[in-house]
């Protein structure tokens, strides 16, 4: 009787029925880490591109609306007017979809002033 019990225990311990589940769990963890890493990397590139485009558009907005463009702008969407720092900040913040506009820092500068020919950064 003890021999048959011992054989049953040895046979149960030597079977590999659960090894497939363990192997799947290890491979699945690595697979999901790589997949989620690729998704996060893609999101980072997307936001970098959005911020770059908003920066370029903001500089163009400031260049087109320099000191010789007319009176001060009423809103950032006004045309033929002189843009202030606030107008440029509002315009750039409107160009970043998917980001919290309040967390976007915009610091436009005109070197040496807003006169035609000045450098906008």
PDB file of C-alpha atoms in Angstrom:
ATOM      1  CA  UNK A   1       0.000   0.000   0.000  1.00  0.00           C
ATOM      2  CA  UNK A   2       2.785   2.424   0.836  1.00  0.00           C
ATOM      3  CA  UNK A   3       4.521   1.587  -2.418  1.00  0.00           C
ATOM      4  CA  UNK A   4       1.484   2.485  -4.484  1.00  0.00           C
ATOM      5  CA  UNK A   5       1.030   5.785  -2.582  1.00  0.00           C
ATOM      6  CA  UNK A   6       4.692   6.604  -3.002  1.00  0.00           C
ATOM      7  CA  UNK A   7       4.500   5.865  -6.739  1.00  0.00           C
ATOM      8  CA  UNK A   8       1.460   8.100  -7.108  1.00  0.00           C
ATOM      9  CA  UNK A   9       3.198  10.970  -5.299  1.00  0.00           C
ATOM     10  CA  UNK A  10       6.371  10.568  -7.399  1.00  0.00           C
ATOM     11  CA  UNK A  11       4.349  10.445 -10.599  1.00  0.00           C
ATOM     12  CA  UNK A  12       2.389  13.574  -9.629  1.00  0.00           C
ATOM     13  CA  UNK A  13       5.594  15.450  -8.827  1.00  0.00           C
ATOM     14  CA  UNK A  14       7.302  14.440 -12.067  1.00  0.00           C
ATOM     15  CA  UNK A  15       4.474  15.509 -14.403  1.00  0.00           C
ATOM     16  CA  UNK A  16       4.936  18.756 -16.335  1.00  0.00           C
ATOM     17  CA  UNK A  17       1.295  19.814 -16.594  1.00  0.00           C
ATOM     18  CA  UNK A  18       1.789  23.282 -15.024  1.00  0.00           C
ATOM     19  CA  UNK A  19       5.047  24.128 -16.789  1.00  0.00           C
ATOM     20  CA  UNK A  20       3.234  25.513 -19.829  1.00  0.00           C
ATOM     21  CA  UNK A  21       1.354  27.961 -17.653  1.00  0.00           C
ATOM     22  CA  UNK A  22       4.552  29.141 -15.958  1.00  0.00           C
ATOM     23  CA  UNK A  23       6.322  29.550 -19.318  1.00  0.00           C
ATOM     24  CA  UNK A  24       3.364  31.506 -20.711  1.00  0.00           C
ATOM     25  CA  UNK A  25       3.350  33.790 -17.662  1.00  0.00           C
ATOM     26  CA  UNK A  26       7.050  34.584 -18.066  1.00  0.00           C
ATOM     27  CA  UNK A  27       6.783  35.234 -21.800  1.00  0.00           C
ATOM     28  CA  UNK A  28       3.573  37.272 -21.422  1.00  0.00           C
ATOM     29  CA  UNK A  29       5.190  39.618 -18.903  1.00  0.00           C
ATOM     30  CA  UNK A  30       8.089  40.347 -21.252  1.00  0.00           C
ATOM     31  CA  UNK A  31       5.751  40.715 -24.248  1.00  0.00           C
ATOM     32  CA  UNK A  32       3.471  43.182 -22.466  1.00  0.00           C
ATOM     33  CA  UNK A  33       6.434  45.199 -21.167  1.00  0.00           C
ATOM     34  CA  UNK A  34       7.835  45.544 -24.690  1.00  0.00           C
ATOM     35  CA  UNK A  35       4.420  46.405 -26.148  1.00  0.00           C
ATOM     36  CA  UNK A  36       3.630  49.038 -23.520  1.00  0.00           C
ATOM     37  CA  UNK A  37       7.153  50.449 -23.840  1.00  0.00           C
ATOM     38  CA  UNK A  38       6.629  50.883 -27.582  1.00  0.00           C
ATOM     39  CA  UNK A  39       3.292  52.617 -26.958  1.00  0.00           C
ATOM     40  CA  UNK A  40       4.833  55.028 -24.428  1.00  0.00           C
ATOM     41  CA  UNK A  41       7.768  55.762 -26.743  1.00  0.00           C
ATOM     42  CA  UNK A  42       5.306  56.516 -29.557  1.00  0.00           C
ATOM     43  CA  UNK A  43       3.374  58.876 -27.287  1.00  0.00           C
ATOM     44  CA  UNK A  44       6.585  60.693 -26.361  1.00  0.00           C
ATOM     45  CA  UNK A  45       7.450  61.198 -30.033  1.00  0.00           C
ATOM     46  CA  UNK A  46       3.889  62.379 -30.732  1.00  0.00           C
ATOM     47  CA  UNK A  47       4.022  65.005 -27.964  1.00  0.00           C
ATOM     48  CA  UNK A  48       7.500  66.116 -29.053  1.00  0.00           C
ATOM     49  CA  UNK A  49       6.130  66.648 -32.566  1.00  0.00           C
ATOM     50  CA  UNK A  50       3.061  68.535 -31.290  1.00  0.00           C
ATOM     51  CA  UNK A  51       5.225  70.846 -29.161  1.00  0.00           C
ATOM     52  CA  UNK A  52       7.662  71.447 -32.037  1.00  0.00           C
ATOM     53  CA  UNK A  53       4.821  72.384 -34.383  1.00  0.00           C
ATOM     54  CA  UNK A  54       3.224  74.671 -31.790  1.00  0.00           C
ATOM     55  CA  UNK A  55       6.582  76.386 -31.237  1.00  0.00           C
ATOM     56  CA  UNK A  56       7.087  76.938 -34.961  1.00  0.00           C
ATOM     57  CA  UNK A  57       3.530  78.238 -35.353  1.00  0.00           C
ATOM     58  CA  UNK A  58       3.978  80.553 -32.357  1.00  0.00           C
ATOM     59  CA  UNK A  59       7.150  82.059 -33.802  1.00  0.00           C
ATOM     60  CA  UNK A  60       5.406  82.603 -37.135  1.00  0.00           C
ATOM     61  CA  UNK A  61       2.456  84.194 -35.332  1.00  0.00           C
ATOM     62  CA  UNK A  62       4.804  86.595 -33.511  1.00  0.00           C
ATOM     63  CA  UNK A  63       6.795  87.416 -36.661  1.00  0.00           C
ATOM     64  CA  UNK A  64       3.708  88.181 -38.743  1.00  0.00           C
ATOM     65  CA  UNK A  65       2.222  90.365 -36.004  1.00  0.00           C
ATOM     66  CA  UNK A  66       5.228  92.583 -35.214  1.00  0.00           C
ATOM     67  CA  UNK A  67       5.248  96.260 -34.209  1.00  0.00           C
ATOM     68  CA  UNK A  68       4.480  97.474 -37.744  1.00  0.00           C
ATOM     69  CA  UNK A  69       1.329  95.340 -38.001  1.00  0.00           C
ATOM     70  CA  UNK A  70      -1.085  97.848 -36.490  1.00  0.00           C
ATOM     71  CA  UNK A  71      -2.818  98.285 -33.131  1.00  0.00           C
ATOM     72  CA  UNK A  72      -2.678  95.735 -30.308  1.00  0.00           C
ATOM     73  CA  UNK A  73      -4.592  92.495 -30.857  1.00  0.00           C
ATOM     74  CA  UNK A  74      -7.923  92.047 -29.079  1.00  0.00           C
ATOM     75  CA  UNK A  75      -7.592  88.250 -29.043  1.00  0.00           C
ATOM     76  CA  UNK A  76      -5.049  85.790 -30.369  1.00  0.00           C
ATOM     77  CA  UNK A  77      -7.251  85.179 -33.423  1.00  0.00           C
ATOM     78  CA  UNK A  78      -7.234  88.852 -34.506  1.00  0.00           C
ATOM     79  CA  UNK A  79      -5.572  89.733 -37.811  1.00  0.00           C
ATOM     80  CA  UNK A  80      -3.489  92.783 -38.838  1.00  0.00           C
ATOM     81  CA  UNK A  81      -2.545  93.690 -35.299  1.00  0.00           C
ATOM     82  CA  UNK A  82       0.555  93.767 -33.060  1.00  0.00           C
ATOM     83  CA  UNK A  83       0.869  90.634 -30.906  1.00  0.00           C
ATOM     84  CA  UNK A  84       1.702  90.930 -27.228  1.00  0.00           C
ATOM     85  CA  UNK A  85       3.425  88.292 -25.131  1.00  0.00           C
ATOM     86  CA  UNK A  86       0.032  87.132 -23.844  1.00  0.00           C
ATOM     87  CA  UNK A  87      -1.337  86.813 -27.394  1.00  0.00           C
ATOM     88  CA  UNK A  88       1.582  84.592 -28.406  1.00  0.00           C
ATOM     89  CA  UNK A  89       1.232  82.485 -25.249  1.00  0.00           C
ATOM     90  CA  UNK A  90      -2.500  81.993 -25.826  1.00  0.00           C
ATOM     91  CA  UNK A  91      -1.927  81.120 -29.483  1.00  0.00           C
ATOM     92  CA  UNK A  92       0.730  78.494 -28.707  1.00  0.00           C
ATOM     93  CA  UNK A  93      -1.379  76.970 -25.921  1.00  0.00           C
ATOM     94  CA  UNK A  94      -4.268  76.642 -28.368  1.00  0.00           C
ATOM     95  CA  UNK A  95      -2.028  74.588 -30.679  1.00  0.00           C
ATOM     96  CA  UNK A  96      -1.204  71.711 -28.275  1.00  0.00           C
ATOM     97  CA  UNK A  97      -4.082  69.198 -28.392  1.00  0.00           C
ATOM     98  CA  UNK A  98      -3.915  66.437 -25.834  1.00  0.00           C
ATOM     99  CA  UNK A  99      -1.786  68.422 -23.393  1.00  0.00           C
ATOM    100  CA  UNK A 100      -2.965  70.429 -20.419  1.00  0.00           C
ATOM    101  CA  UNK A 101      -2.642  74.003 -21.714  1.00  0.00           C
ATOM    102  CA  UNK A 102      -2.043  75.313 -18.180  1.00  0.00           C
ATOM    103  CA  UNK A 103       1.092  73.180 -17.873  1.00  0.00           C
ATOM    104  CA  UNK A 104       2.599  74.494 -21.136  1.00  0.00           C
ATOM    105  CA  UNK A 105       5.134  77.255 -20.462  1.00  0.00           C
ATOM    106  CA  UNK A 106       5.556  79.798 -23.258  1.00  0.00           C
ATOM    107  CA  UNK A 107       8.137  82.602 -22.975  1.00  0.00           C
ATOM    108  CA  UNK A 108       8.327  84.630 -26.190  1.00  0.00           C
ATOM    109  CA  UNK A 109      11.145  87.150 -26.559  1.00  0.00           C
ATOM    110  CA  UNK A 110      11.902  89.709 -29.239  1.00  0.00           C
ATOM    111  CA  UNK A 111      15.580  90.662 -29.485  1.00  0.00           C
ATOM    112  CA  UNK A 112      16.230  93.596 -29.148  1.00  0.00           C
ATOM    113  CA  UNK A 113      12.565  94.763 -29.413  1.00  0.00           C
ATOM    114  CA  UNK A 114       9.408  94.211 -31.495  1.00  0.00           C
ATOM    115  CA  UNK A 115      10.678  96.336 -34.382  1.00  0.00           C
ATOM    116  CA  UNK A 116      10.873  94.839 -37.890  1.00  0.00           C
ATOM    117  CA  UNK A 117      14.038  92.763 -38.241  1.00  0.00           C
ATOM    118  CA  UNK A 118      14.101  91.677 -34.575  1.00  0.00           C
ATOM    119  CA  UNK A 119      14.749  88.044 -33.717  1.00  0.00           C
ATOM    120  CA  UNK A 120      11.798  86.157 -32.192  1.00  0.00           C
ATOM    121  CA  UNK A 121      12.551  83.239 -29.863  1.00  0.00           C
TER     122      UNK A 121
END
